[in-house]
Amino acid sequence: MRTQVTLLLICMISSGALSLQCYPPIYNDTVYRYQGTECTNSCARTTTSVDIYIIGGAAGLALISEDDIMFCGSPEQCVNSSMNIGMVKIANNTQCCRTALCNNKALPAMPQQPTNGKRCYSCNDNDCSRQLRCEGAEDRCITATVTQGVNVMTLKGCTTKNNCNITLLNSHGLIITDVECCEGNLCNDAENFMLSFLLMFVPLLSTVLFY
């Protein structure tokens, strides 16, 4: 009898998990109303902020973009992440919850994090020997290849561990491959750009990397 009760409880819990309703809602043409998306793990919401700095001489220009996204969250997505390559900083402030339609509150952009003592190489124009101070939870140095059409460039900087699992990202005409992360200071050895960063500036802003 105990075994039967235990199995019944497991089935009830599993059934509830499979029917978790999350935003964004899906419009149901049959009953003419909105219903939540069905998620298996949790509901999630993230605010992705993209800071891009164009430096010209002594003057600087900062362009900031924010994107608020609601989605079904898996355990590996329910953490904050950031990547800093010097000219570009991408930060994801993410929150997950496990009750129906609980991801209905907008999150603020992740605030500026203090430097943590780690340093990585980043690229500026044709020089990849610049040293970058990592911030917050950025505990890895990253190197990746970014391709747009026939143009190819090397991306270097600081990142959090959860951005190191990307094997291929293809979005908005940008293909990001050959992602490599390492843990030691300045472990992503300096090498030259294959293309000036500014040729990819506009699509990089619209892509919002890794999300």
Short mmCIF file of C-alpha atoms in Angstrom, two decimals:
data_model
loop_
_atom_site.label_atom_id
_atom_site.label_comp_id
_atom_site.label_asym_id
_atom_site.label_seq_id
_atom_site.Cartn_x
_atom_site.Cartn_y
_atom_site.Cartn_z
CA MET A 1 0.00 0.00 0.00
CA ARG A 2 2.81 2.42 0.87
CA THR A 3 4.42 1.73 -2.50
CA GLN A 4 1.18 2.55 -4.33
CA VAL A 5 0.76 5.80 -2.39
CA THR A 6 4.37 6.76 -3.10
CA LEU A 7 3.97 6.09 -6.82
CA LEU A 8 0.75 8.11 -6.87
CA LEU A 9 2.48 11.10 -5.23
CA ILE A 10 5.36 10.88 -7.71
CA CYS A 11 2.92 10.85 -10.63
CA MET A 12 1.06 13.86 -9.21
CA ILE A 13 4.28 15.83 -8.75
CA SER A 14 5.55 14.92 -12.21
CA SER A 15 2.22 15.82 -13.79
CA GLY A 16 2.26 19.22 -12.09
CA ALA A 17 5.77 19.92 -13.32
CA LEU A 18 4.85 19.15 -16.92
CA SER A 19 1.87 21.53 -16.84
CA LEU A 20 3.67 24.56 -15.38
CA GLN A 21 2.37 27.66 -17.11
CA CYS A 22 4.85 30.45 -17.86
CA TYR A 23 4.99 33.70 -19.78
CA PRO A 24 5.16 34.56 -22.65
CA PRO A 25 1.57 33.45 -23.31
CA ILE A 26 0.41 31.70 -26.46
CA TYR A 27 -2.81 32.88 -28.12
CA ASN A 28 -5.33 30.06 -28.38
CA ASP A 29 -7.55 30.51 -31.47
CA THR A 30 -10.06 27.96 -30.23
CA VAL A 31 -11.17 29.72 -27.06
CA TYR A 32 -9.99 33.25 -27.98
CA ARG A 33 -7.86 33.81 -24.92
CA TYR A 34 -4.24 33.84 -23.90
CA GLN A 35 -2.76 30.84 -22.15
CA GLY A 36 0.70 30.41 -20.71
CA THR A 37 3.44 28.42 -22.37
CA GLU A 38 3.92 24.95 -20.90
CA CYS A 39 7.34 24.51 -19.27
CA THR A 40 8.93 21.42 -17.76
CA ASN A 41 11.44 22.93 -15.32
CA SER A 42 10.74 26.52 -14.34
CA CYS A 43 9.65 29.91 -15.60
CA ALA A 44 12.42 32.38 -16.31
CA ARG A 45 12.93 36.01 -17.10
CA THR A 46 16.13 37.77 -18.03
CA THR A 47 17.24 41.30 -18.78
CA THR A 48 20.21 41.36 -21.13
CA SER A 49 22.16 44.61 -21.25
CA VAL A 50 24.72 45.34 -23.95
CA ASP A 51 27.19 48.17 -23.41
CA ILE A 52 29.30 49.10 -26.44
CA TYR A 53 32.08 51.64 -26.22
CA ILE A 54 33.57 53.30 -29.32
CA ILE A 55 36.73 55.13 -28.44
CA GLY A 56 38.08 57.76 -30.80
CA GLY A 57 41.07 59.76 -29.61
CA ALA A 58 40.33 61.26 -26.21
CA ALA A 59 36.56 61.08 -26.66
CA GLY A 60 34.37 58.06 -25.98
CA LEU A 61 30.81 57.09 -26.88
CA ALA A 62 28.79 54.53 -24.92
CA LEU A 63 25.79 52.84 -26.56
CA ILE A 64 23.54 50.86 -24.22
CA SER A 65 20.86 48.36 -25.25
CA GLU A 66 18.56 46.37 -22.96
CA ASP A 67 16.33 43.43 -23.85
CA ASP A 68 13.72 41.85 -21.55
CA ILE A 69 12.91 38.21 -22.33
CA MET A 70 10.46 35.70 -20.80
CA PHE A 71 11.07 32.00 -21.42
CA CYS A 72 11.09 28.46 -19.98
CA GLY A 73 14.15 28.09 -17.78
CA SER A 74 16.42 25.09 -17.45
CA PRO A 75 18.84 24.73 -14.51
CA GLU A 76 21.87 25.89 -16.51
CA GLN A 77 20.00 29.04 -17.62
CA CYS A 78 18.90 30.09 -14.14
CA VAL A 79 22.13 31.91 -13.32
CA ASN A 80 23.52 35.34 -14.10
CA SER A 81 26.23 35.59 -16.74
CA SER A 82 28.44 38.22 -18.29
CA MET A 83 31.08 38.60 -20.97
CA ASN A 84 33.43 41.55 -21.32
CA ILE A 85 35.64 41.97 -24.38
CA GLY A 86 36.67 45.55 -23.68
CA MET A 87 34.63 47.39 -26.29
CA VAL A 88 31.54 45.31 -25.51
CA LYS A 89 30.07 44.14 -22.21
CA ILE A 90 27.10 41.72 -22.27
CA ALA A 91 25.40 40.95 -18.93
CA ASN A 92 22.37 38.74 -18.23
CA ASN A 93 20.37 39.25 -15.03
CA THR A 94 18.24 36.09 -14.86
CA GLN A 95 15.66 34.87 -12.37
CA CYS A 96 13.73 31.56 -12.34
CA CYS A 97 10.64 30.50 -10.40
CA ARG A 98 8.40 27.44 -10.20
CA THR A 99 4.80 28.62 -9.77
CA ALA A 100 2.27 29.33 -12.52
CA LEU A 101 2.94 32.52 -14.50
CA CYS A 102 5.47 33.66 -11.90
CA ASN A 103 7.88 35.27 -14.40
CA ASN A 104 5.72 38.37 -14.71
CA LYS A 105 8.07 40.88 -13.11
CA ALA A 106 10.65 42.78 -15.13
CA LEU A 107 14.22 42.62 -13.83
CA PRO A 108 16.60 45.57 -13.75
CA ALA A 109 19.82 45.45 -15.74
CA MET A 110 22.65 43.87 -13.80
CA PRO A 111 24.52 46.68 -12.02
CA GLN A 112 28.19 47.43 -12.59
CA GLN A 113 30.31 44.79 -10.86
CA PRO A 114 33.63 45.51 -9.12
CA THR A 115 36.86 44.15 -10.55
CA ASN A 116 37.85 40.78 -9.07
CA GLY A 117 41.63 40.75 -9.59
CA LYS A 118 41.58 38.47 -12.66
CA ARG A 119 43.00 39.75 -15.98
CA CYS A 120 42.53 38.54 -19.54
CA TYR A 121 43.68 39.68 -22.96
CA SER A 122 41.24 41.55 -25.22
CA CYS A 123 41.50 42.98 -28.72
CA ASN A 124 41.50 46.58 -29.88
CA ASP A 125 41.87 47.30 -33.60
CA ASN A 126 44.71 45.01 -34.74
CA ASP A 127 46.19 44.54 -31.29
CA CYS A 128 45.15 41.67 -28.99
CA SER A 129 47.74 42.37 -26.32
CA ARG A 130 45.56 44.72 -24.28
CA GLN A 131 44.98 43.55 -20.69
CA LEU A 132 41.41 43.66 -19.40
CA ARG A 133 40.37 43.62 -15.74
CA CYS A 134 37.57 41.09 -15.15
CA GLU A 135 34.52 42.02 -13.11
CA GLY A 136 32.14 40.29 -10.72
CA ALA A 137 31.81 36.54 -11.37
CA GLU A 138 33.89 36.61 -14.57
CA ASP A 139 36.31 33.82 -13.66
CA ARG A 140 37.38 32.69 -17.15
CA CYS A 141 39.28 34.16 -20.08
CA ILE A 142 37.58 33.56 -23.43
CA THR A 143 38.75 33.26 -27.03
CA ALA A 144 36.32 32.69 -29.90
CA THR A 145 36.03 33.07 -33.65
CA VAL A 146 33.30 35.36 -35.05
CA THR A 147 32.36 35.10 -38.73
CA GLN A 148 30.09 37.35 -40.78
CA GLY A 149 30.02 36.37 -44.45
CA VAL A 150 33.64 36.32 -45.62
CA ASN A 151 34.80 38.41 -42.65
CA VAL A 152 36.44 36.67 -39.69
CA MET A 153 37.68 38.08 -36.40
CA THR A 154 38.99 36.89 -33.06
CA LEU A 155 37.11 37.73 -29.88
CA LYS A 156 38.91 37.81 -26.52
CA GLY A 157 38.06 38.89 -23.00
CA CYS A 158 36.58 37.89 -19.64
CA THR A 159 33.51 35.71 -19.12
CA THR A 160 31.59 33.67 -16.59
CA LYS A 161 31.91 29.87 -16.68
CA ASN A 162 28.40 29.27 -18.06
CA ASN A 163 29.27 31.04 -21.33
CA CYS A 164 31.99 28.49 -22.02
CA ASN A 165 29.57 25.73 -23.11
CA ILE A 166 28.67 27.39 -26.41
CA THR A 167 29.81 25.30 -29.39
CA LEU A 168 27.99 27.18 -32.16
CA LEU A 169 25.86 30.32 -32.26
CA ASN A 170 24.34 31.43 -35.56
CA SER A 171 22.20 34.56 -35.28
CA HIS A 172 21.64 37.76 -37.26
CA GLY A 173 24.37 36.82 -39.74
CA LEU A 174 26.98 36.24 -37.05
CA ILE A 175 28.48 32.78 -36.51
CA ILE A 176 30.41 32.25 -33.29
CA THR A 177 32.54 29.10 -33.09
CA ASP A 178 35.74 27.74 -31.55
CA VAL A 179 34.87 29.04 -28.08
CA GLU A 180 37.71 28.32 -25.68
CA CYS A 181 37.91 29.27 -22.00
CA CYS A 182 40.79 29.09 -19.54
CA GLU A 183 41.19 29.91 -15.85
CA GLY A 184 44.62 31.46 -15.31
CA ASN A 185 45.49 35.15 -15.50
CA LEU A 186 46.19 36.24 -19.11
CA CYS A 187 45.77 32.63 -20.26
CA ASN A 188 44.06 33.61 -23.56
CA ASP A 189 47.34 34.45 -25.31
CA ALA A 190 47.52 37.59 -27.42
CA GLU A 191 47.15 37.35 -31.19
CA ASN A 192 46.10 39.70 -33.95
CA PHE A 193 42.65 40.45 -35.28
CA MET A 194 41.80 39.01 -38.69
CA LEU A 195 39.36 41.92 -39.12
CA SER A 196 38.76 45.30 -37.54
CA PHE A 197 36.13 45.11 -34.78
CA LEU A 198 34.09 48.00 -36.17
CA LEU A 199 33.11 46.04 -39.30
CA MET A 200 30.93 43.90 -37.05
CA PHE A 201 29.80 46.60 -34.65
CA VAL A 202 26.16 46.99 -35.77
CA PRO A 203 25.23 43.29 -36.04
CA LEU A 204 27.03 42.56 -32.77
CA LEU A 205 24.82 45.08 -31.01
CA SER A 206 21.60 43.56 -32.41
CA THR A 207 22.58 39.97 -31.80
CA VAL A 208 22.86 40.05 -27.98
CA LEU A 209 25.44 37.32 -27.68
CA PHE A 210 24.70 33.94 -26.00
CA TYR A 211 20.99 34.60 -25.53
#
